[in-house]
Short mmCIF file of C-alpha atoms in Angstrom, two decimals:
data_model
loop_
_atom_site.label_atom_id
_atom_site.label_comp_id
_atom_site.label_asym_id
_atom_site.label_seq_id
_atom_site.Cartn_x
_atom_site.Cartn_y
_atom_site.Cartn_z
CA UNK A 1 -0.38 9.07 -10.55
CA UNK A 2 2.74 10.95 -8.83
CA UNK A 3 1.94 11.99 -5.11
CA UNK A 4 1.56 15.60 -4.31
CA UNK A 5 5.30 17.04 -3.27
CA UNK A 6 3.25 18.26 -0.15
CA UNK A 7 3.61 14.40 0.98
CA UNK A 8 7.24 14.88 0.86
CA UNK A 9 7.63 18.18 2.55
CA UNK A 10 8.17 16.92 6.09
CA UNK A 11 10.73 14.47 5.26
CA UNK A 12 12.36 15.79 2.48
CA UNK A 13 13.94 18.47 5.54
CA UNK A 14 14.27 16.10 8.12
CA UNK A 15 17.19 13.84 8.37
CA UNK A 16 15.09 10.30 8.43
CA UNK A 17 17.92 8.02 8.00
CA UNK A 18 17.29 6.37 11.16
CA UNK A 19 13.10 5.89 10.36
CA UNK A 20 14.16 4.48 7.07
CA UNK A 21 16.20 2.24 8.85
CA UNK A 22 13.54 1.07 11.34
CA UNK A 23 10.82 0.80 8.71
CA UNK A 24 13.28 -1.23 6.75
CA UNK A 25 13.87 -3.24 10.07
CA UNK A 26 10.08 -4.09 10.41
CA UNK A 27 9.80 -5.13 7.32
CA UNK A 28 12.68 -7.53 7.35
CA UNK A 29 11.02 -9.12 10.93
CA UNK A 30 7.70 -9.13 9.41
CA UNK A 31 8.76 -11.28 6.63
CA UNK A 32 11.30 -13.35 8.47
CA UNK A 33 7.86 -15.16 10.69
CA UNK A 34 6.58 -15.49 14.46
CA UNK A 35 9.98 -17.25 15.34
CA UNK A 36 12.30 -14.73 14.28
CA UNK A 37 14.89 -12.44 16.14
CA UNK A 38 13.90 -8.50 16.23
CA UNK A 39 17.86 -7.56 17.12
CA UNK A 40 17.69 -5.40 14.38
CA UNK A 41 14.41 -3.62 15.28
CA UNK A 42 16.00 -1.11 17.71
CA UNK A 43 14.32 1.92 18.91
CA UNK A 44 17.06 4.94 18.77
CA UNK A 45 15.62 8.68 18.92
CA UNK A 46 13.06 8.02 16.58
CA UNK A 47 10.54 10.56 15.06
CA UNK A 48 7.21 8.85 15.45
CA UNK A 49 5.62 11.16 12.38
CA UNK A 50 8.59 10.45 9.99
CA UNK A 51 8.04 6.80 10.92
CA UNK A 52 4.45 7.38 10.21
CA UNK A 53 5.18 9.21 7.12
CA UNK A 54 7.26 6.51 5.50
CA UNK A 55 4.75 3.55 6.18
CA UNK A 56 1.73 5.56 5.07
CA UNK A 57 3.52 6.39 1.45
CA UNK A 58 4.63 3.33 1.10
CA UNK A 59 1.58 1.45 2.79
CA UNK A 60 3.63 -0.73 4.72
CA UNK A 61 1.87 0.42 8.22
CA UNK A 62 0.21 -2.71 9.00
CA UNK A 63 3.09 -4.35 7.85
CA UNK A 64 5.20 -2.29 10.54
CA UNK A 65 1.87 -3.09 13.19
CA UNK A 66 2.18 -6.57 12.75
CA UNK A 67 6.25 -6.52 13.48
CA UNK A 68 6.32 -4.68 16.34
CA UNK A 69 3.28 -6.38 17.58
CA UNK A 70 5.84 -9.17 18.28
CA UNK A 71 7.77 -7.16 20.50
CA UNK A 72 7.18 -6.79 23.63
CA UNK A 73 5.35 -3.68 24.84
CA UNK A 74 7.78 -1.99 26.58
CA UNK A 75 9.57 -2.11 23.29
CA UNK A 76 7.14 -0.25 21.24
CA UNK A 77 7.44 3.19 20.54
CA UNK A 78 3.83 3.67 22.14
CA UNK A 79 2.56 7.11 19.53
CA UNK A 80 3.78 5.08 16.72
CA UNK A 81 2.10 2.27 18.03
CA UNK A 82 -1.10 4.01 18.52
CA UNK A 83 -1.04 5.81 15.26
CA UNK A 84 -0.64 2.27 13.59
CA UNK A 85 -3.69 1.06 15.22
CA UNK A 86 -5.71 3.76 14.46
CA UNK A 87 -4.33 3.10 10.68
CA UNK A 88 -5.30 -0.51 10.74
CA UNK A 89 -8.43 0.27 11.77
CA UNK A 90 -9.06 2.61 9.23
CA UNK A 91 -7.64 0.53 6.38
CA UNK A 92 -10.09 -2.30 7.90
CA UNK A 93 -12.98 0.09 6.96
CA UNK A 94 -12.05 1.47 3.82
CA UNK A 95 -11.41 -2.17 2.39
CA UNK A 96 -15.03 -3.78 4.09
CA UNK A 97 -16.21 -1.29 1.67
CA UNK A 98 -14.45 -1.69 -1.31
CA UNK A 99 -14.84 -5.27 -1.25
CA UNK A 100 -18.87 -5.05 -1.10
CA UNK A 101 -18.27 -2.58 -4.24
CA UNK A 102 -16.22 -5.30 -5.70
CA UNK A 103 -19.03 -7.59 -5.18
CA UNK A 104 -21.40 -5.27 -6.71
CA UNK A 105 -19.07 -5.02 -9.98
CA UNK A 106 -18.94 -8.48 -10.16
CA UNK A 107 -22.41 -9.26 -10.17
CA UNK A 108 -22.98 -6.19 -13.10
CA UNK A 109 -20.37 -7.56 -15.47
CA UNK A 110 -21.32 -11.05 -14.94
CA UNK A 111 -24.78 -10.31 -15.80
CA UNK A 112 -23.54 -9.14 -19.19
CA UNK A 113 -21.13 -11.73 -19.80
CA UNK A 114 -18.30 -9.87 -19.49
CA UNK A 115 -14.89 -10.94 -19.48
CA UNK A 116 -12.91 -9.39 -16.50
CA UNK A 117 -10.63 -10.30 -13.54
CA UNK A 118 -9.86 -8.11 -10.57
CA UNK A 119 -6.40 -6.76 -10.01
CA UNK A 120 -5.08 -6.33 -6.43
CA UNK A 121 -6.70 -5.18 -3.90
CA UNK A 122 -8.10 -6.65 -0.84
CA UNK A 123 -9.00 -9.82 -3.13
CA UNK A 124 -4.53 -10.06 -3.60
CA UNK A 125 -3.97 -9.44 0.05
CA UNK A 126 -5.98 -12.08 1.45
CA UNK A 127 -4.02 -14.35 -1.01
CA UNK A 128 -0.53 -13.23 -0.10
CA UNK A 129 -1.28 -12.15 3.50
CA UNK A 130 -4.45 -14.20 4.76
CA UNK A 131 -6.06 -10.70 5.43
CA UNK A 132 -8.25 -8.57 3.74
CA UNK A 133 -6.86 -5.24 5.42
CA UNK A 134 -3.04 -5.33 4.67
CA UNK A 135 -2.85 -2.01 2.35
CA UNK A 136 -5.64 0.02 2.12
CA UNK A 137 -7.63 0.38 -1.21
CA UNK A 138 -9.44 3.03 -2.05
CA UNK A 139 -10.10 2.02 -5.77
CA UNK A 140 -11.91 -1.38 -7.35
CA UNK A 141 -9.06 -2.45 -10.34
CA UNK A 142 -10.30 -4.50 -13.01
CA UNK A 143 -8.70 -5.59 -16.23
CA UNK A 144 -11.20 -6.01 -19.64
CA UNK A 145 -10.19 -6.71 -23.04
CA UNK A 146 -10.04 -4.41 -25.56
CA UNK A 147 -12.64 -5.39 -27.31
CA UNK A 148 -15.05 -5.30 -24.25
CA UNK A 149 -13.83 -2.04 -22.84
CA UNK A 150 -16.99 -0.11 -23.72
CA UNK A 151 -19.42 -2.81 -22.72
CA UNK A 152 -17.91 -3.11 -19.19
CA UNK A 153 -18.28 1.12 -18.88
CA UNK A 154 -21.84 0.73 -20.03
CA UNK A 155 -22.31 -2.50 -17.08
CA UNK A 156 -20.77 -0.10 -14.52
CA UNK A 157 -23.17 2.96 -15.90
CA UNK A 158 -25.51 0.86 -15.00
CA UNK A 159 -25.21 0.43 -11.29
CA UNK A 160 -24.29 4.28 -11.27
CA UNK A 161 -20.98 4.76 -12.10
CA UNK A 162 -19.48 7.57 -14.60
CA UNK A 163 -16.35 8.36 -16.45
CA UNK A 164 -14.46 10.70 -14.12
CA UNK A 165 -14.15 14.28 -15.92
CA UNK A 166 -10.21 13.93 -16.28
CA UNK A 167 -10.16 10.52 -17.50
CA UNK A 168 -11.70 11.24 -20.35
CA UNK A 169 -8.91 12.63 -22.70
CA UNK A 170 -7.10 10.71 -25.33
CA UNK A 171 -4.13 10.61 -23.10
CA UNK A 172 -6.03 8.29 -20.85
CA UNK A 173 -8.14 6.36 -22.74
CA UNK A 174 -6.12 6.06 -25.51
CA UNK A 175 -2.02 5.94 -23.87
CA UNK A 176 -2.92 4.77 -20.09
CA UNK A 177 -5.51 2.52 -21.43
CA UNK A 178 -7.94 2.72 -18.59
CA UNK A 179 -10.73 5.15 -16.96
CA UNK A 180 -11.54 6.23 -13.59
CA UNK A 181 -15.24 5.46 -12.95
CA UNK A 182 -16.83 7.30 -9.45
CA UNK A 183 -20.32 6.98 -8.07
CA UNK A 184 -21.71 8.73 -5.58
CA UNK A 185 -19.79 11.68 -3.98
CA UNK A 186 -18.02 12.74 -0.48
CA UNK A 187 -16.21 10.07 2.10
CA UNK A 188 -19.12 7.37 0.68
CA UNK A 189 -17.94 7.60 -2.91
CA UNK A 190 -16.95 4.54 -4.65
CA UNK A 191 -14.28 4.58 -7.59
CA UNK A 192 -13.43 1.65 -10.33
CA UNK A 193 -10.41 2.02 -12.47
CA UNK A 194 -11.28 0.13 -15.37
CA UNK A 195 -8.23 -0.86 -17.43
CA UNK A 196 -7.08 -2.39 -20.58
CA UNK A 197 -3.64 -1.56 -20.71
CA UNK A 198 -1.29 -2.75 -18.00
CA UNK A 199 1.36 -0.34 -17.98
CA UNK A 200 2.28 3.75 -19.10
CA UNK A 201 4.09 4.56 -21.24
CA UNK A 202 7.72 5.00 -19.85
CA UNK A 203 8.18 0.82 -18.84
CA UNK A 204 7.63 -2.11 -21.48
CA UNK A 205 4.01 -3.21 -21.43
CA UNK A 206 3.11 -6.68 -21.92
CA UNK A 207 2.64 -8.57 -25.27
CA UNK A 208 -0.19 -10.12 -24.64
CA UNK A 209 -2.33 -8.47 -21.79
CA UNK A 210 -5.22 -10.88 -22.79
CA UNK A 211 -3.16 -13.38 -21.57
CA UNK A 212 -4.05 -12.57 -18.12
CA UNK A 213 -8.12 -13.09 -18.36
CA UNK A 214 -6.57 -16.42 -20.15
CA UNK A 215 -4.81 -17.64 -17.25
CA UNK A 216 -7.17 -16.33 -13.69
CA UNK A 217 -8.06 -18.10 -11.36
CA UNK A 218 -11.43 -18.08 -8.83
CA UNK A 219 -11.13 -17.29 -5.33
CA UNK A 220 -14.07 -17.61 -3.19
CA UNK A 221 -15.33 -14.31 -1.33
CA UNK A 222 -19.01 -14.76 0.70
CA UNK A 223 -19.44 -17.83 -0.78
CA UNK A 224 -19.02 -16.39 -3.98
CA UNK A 225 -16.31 -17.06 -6.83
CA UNK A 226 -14.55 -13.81 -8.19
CA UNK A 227 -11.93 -14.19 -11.09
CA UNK A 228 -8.94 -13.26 -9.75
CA UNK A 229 -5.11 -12.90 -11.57
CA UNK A 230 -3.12 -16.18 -11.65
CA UNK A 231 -0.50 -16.88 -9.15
CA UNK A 232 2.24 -15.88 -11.69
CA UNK A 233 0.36 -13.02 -13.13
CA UNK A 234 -0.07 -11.58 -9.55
CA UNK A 235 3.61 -11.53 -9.23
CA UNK A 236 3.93 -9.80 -12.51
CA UNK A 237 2.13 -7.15 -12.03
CA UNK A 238 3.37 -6.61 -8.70
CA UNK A 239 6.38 -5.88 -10.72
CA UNK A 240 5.07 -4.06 -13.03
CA UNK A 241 3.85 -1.24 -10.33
CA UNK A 242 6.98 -1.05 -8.76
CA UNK A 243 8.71 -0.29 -12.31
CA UNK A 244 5.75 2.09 -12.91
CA UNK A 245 6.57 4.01 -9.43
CA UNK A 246 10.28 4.12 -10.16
CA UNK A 247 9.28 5.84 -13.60
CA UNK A 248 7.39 8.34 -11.52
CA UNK A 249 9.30 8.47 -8.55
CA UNK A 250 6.97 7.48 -5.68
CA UNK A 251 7.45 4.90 -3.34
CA UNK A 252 6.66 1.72 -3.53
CA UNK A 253 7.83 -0.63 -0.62
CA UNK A 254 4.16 -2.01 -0.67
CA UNK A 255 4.50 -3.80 -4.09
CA UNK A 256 7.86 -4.76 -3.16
CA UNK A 257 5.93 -6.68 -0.45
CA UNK A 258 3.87 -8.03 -2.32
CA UNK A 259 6.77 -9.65 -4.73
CA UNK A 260 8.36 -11.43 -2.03
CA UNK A 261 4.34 -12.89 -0.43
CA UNK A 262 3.76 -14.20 -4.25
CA UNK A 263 7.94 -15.44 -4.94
CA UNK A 264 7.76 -17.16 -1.39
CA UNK A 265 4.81 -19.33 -2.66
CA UNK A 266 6.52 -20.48 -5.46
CA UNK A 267 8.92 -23.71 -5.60
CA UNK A 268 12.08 -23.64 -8.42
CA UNK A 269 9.74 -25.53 -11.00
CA UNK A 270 7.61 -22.91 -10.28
CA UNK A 271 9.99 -19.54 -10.57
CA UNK A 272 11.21 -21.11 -13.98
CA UNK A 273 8.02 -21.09 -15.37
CA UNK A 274 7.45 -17.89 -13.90
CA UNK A 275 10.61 -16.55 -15.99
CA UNK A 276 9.97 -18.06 -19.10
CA UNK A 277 6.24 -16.68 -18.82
CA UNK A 278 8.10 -13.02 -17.95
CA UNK A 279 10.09 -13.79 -21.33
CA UNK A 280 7.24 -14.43 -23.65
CA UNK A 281 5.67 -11.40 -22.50
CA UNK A 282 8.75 -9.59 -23.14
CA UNK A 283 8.58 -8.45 -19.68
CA UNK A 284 11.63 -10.71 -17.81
CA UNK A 285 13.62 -7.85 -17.11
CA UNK A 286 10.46 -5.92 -15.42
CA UNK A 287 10.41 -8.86 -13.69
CA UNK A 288 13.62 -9.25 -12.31
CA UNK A 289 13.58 -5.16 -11.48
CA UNK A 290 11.24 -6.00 -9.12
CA UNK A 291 13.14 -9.17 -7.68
CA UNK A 292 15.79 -7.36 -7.06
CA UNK A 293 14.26 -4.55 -5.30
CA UNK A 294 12.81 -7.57 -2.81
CA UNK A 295 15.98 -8.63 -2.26
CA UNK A 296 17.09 -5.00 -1.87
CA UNK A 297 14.39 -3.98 0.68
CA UNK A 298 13.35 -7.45 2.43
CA UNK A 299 17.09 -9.47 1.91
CA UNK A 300 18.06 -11.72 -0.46
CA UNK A 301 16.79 -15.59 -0.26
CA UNK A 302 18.99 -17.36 -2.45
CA UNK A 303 16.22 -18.87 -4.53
CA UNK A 304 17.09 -18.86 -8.70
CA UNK A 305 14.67 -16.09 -8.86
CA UNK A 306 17.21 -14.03 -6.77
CA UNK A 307 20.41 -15.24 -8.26
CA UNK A 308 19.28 -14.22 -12.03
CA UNK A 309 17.62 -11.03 -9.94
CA UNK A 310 21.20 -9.28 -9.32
CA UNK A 311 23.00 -7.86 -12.56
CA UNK A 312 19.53 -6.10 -13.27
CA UNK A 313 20.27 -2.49 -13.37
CA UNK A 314 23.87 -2.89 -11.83
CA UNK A 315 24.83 0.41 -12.58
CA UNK A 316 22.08 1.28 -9.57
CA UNK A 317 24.08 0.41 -6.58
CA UNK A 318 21.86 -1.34 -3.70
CA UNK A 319 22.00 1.70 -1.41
CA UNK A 320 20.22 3.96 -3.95
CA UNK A 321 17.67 1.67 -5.01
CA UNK A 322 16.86 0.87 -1.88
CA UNK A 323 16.06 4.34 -1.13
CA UNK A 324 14.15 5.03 -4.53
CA UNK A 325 11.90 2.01 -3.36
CA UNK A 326 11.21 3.27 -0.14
CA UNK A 327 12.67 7.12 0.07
CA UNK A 328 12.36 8.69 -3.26
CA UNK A 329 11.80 11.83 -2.03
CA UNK A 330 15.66 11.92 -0.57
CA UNK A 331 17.81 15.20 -2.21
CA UNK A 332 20.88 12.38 -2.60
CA UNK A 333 19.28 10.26 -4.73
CA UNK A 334 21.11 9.80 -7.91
CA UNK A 335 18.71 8.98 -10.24
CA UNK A 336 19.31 7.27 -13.66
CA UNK A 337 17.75 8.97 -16.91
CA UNK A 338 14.41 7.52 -17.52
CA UNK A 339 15.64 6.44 -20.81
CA UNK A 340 18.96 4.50 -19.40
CA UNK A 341 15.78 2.60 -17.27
CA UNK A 342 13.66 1.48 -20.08
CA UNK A 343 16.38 0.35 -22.57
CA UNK A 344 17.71 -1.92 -19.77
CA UNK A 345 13.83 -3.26 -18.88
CA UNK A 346 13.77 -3.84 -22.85
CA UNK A 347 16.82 -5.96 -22.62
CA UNK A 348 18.91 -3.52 -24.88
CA UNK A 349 16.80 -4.37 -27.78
CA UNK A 350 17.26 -1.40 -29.81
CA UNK A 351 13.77 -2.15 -31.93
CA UNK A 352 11.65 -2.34 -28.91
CA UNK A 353 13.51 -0.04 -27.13
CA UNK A 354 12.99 2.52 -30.15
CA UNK A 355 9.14 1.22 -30.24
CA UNK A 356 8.76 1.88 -26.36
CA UNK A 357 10.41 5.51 -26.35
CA UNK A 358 8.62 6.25 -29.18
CA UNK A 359 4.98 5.46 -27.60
CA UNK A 360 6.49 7.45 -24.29
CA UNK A 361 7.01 10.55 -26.17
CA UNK A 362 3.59 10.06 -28.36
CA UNK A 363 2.31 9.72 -25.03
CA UNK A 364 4.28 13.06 -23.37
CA UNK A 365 2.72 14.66 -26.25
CA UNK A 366 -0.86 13.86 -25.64
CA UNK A 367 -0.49 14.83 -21.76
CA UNK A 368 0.71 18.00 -22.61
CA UNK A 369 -1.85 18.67 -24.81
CA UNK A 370 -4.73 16.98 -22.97
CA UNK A 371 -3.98 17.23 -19.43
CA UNK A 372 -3.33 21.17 -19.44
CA UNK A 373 -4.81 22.73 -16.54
CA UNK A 374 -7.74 24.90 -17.60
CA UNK A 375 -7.14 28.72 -18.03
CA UNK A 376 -8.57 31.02 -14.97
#
């Protein structure tokens, strides 16, 4: 859901061109390896907090750790530096223990025979990143079919889990396709978002979202074997999040990290399957949103993923989406109508386009009506 505007507050009055810059700048040297120069990784008057700010939105601040950890010390702006540790260290904890929920989860819907694979999360990261403790994760993701939505509620019910009040309505359940599930309560609290759906209503959703229990793959976790998305799947819905942010306007430099850790692993055989897969799932466009926003935010590798990547959204010069991927929160953002968005992501097909908007606005509906806050 949308951040609070009190997230934005401090940098929505500062001038933070420069700490989008250097955030932009780590990310670049992150990606680029060991062996690459940081000339561009400069350290002008920075604000450390606006730094901070703009890597814990976008959850890029190990990302940032990991770059400047290549510099040498007298090179590091020494509080952000700190801060960053203290972040890591953090995001080390909070993922320990949503991986033991994870393995909890598993072992309930297992026991039932319950179809399921885990989306992101520290399972993704150690895939992309080799480490657990890239982004933190607060929240255990997993994707059931339709048909086995209410069987995998009941599994989590019981090992102690219930619906979360909110989550309840029709507008969830019915247009988000998914439920928050919480146990316990305080700091120790431990929350599953179960889904069906893959996407709200705004962006295309996928035609077949069965297709991705289909294709998963097992990764091993404590000598254990957790279903996990597919290679191409992982990139997909890496996409989809970052057309889902756009649509709500929060940043989202994380999932635009995690597009170019799953595109680098793929060869050109690879990326074409990749975009005829996109295609059949009537989500190539989605797909090449979030390419471009790579290319955008990280630089441009030249690979036919990038090339078809560029006349995606055009009419959004590189500047701008650059800083709706990273800065949304920035007064001179010209933002397209959310409607010029989605009939480019359905390829200017006016009969999906029509069948999209018209879920969006069924949707609208429902939030209004269900999601009113409760009279004093």
């Amino acid at each position: 859901m949308a951040l609070p505007e009190s997230s934005y507050e401090r940098l929505r009055a500062a001038d933070c061109g420069d700490e989008i810059a250097y955030v932009k700048a780590c990310l670049r040297l992150y990606f680029a390896g060991p062996t690459a120069s940081a000339g561009e990784v400069s350290t002008p008057s920075l604000s450390a907090a606006a730094v901070a700010d703009i890597a814990r939105l976008n959850k890029v601040a190990t990302f940032v750790l990991k770059a400047l950890s290549r510099l040498p010390a007298g090179d590091r702006p020494a509080e952000l530096f700190q801060w960053l540790g203290t972040y890591r260290r953090q995001t080390v904890s909070m993922n320990a223990a949503c991986l033991m929920d994870s393995m909890a989860i598993h072992q309930a819907l297992r026991d039932r025979q319950i179809d399921f694979v885990f989306l992101k999360g520290p399972f993704q990261q150690h895939l992309l990143y080799d480490d657990h403790f890239m982004k933190p994760s607060g929240d255990v993701d997993i994707l059931v079919s339709p048909a086995g939505f209410s069987k995998a509620r009941d599994a989590l019910r019981s090992i102690g889990y219930e619906v979360a009040g909110k989550s309840r309505s029709v507008w969830w359940v019915r247009f988000l396709g998914e439920q928050h599930m919480i146990r316990g309560n305080g700091p120790k609290s431990s929350t599953v978002d179960l889904h069906y759906r893959l996407q709200q209503p705004g962006s295309p959703s996928p035609r077949d979202a069965d297709g991705f229990l289909r294709r998963k793959r097992l990764v091993e976790i404590t000598g254990t074997e957790v279903p996990f998305t597919s290679v191409a799947d992982t990139l997909m819905l890496s996409c989809i999040s970052v057309a889902k942010a756009l649509f709500n306007r929060e940043p989202c430099a994380g999932y635009v990290c995690d597009i170019r850790a799953s595109a680098n692993r793929l060869d050109e055989a690879d990326q074409r399957r990749v975009l005829d897969a996109a295609v059949s799932q009537g989500l190539d466009d989605t797909l090449l949103l979030g390419l471009r926003a790579a290319d955008v935010l990280l630089g441009g590798t030249g690979t036919l993923l990038s090339e078809r990547a560029k006349p995606i959204l055009s009419r959004i010069g590189n500047e701008d989406l650059l800083n709706m991927v990273i800065a949304p929160w920035l007064s001179s953002l010209r933002w397209p109508q959310r409607r010029t968005v989605l009939w480019e992501l359905c390829g200017r097909a006016p009969v999906r386009y029509l069948a999209e908007a018209g879920w969006a606005a069924s949707a609208d509906i429902s939030r209004r009506i269900f999601e009113r806050p409760a009279s004093p």
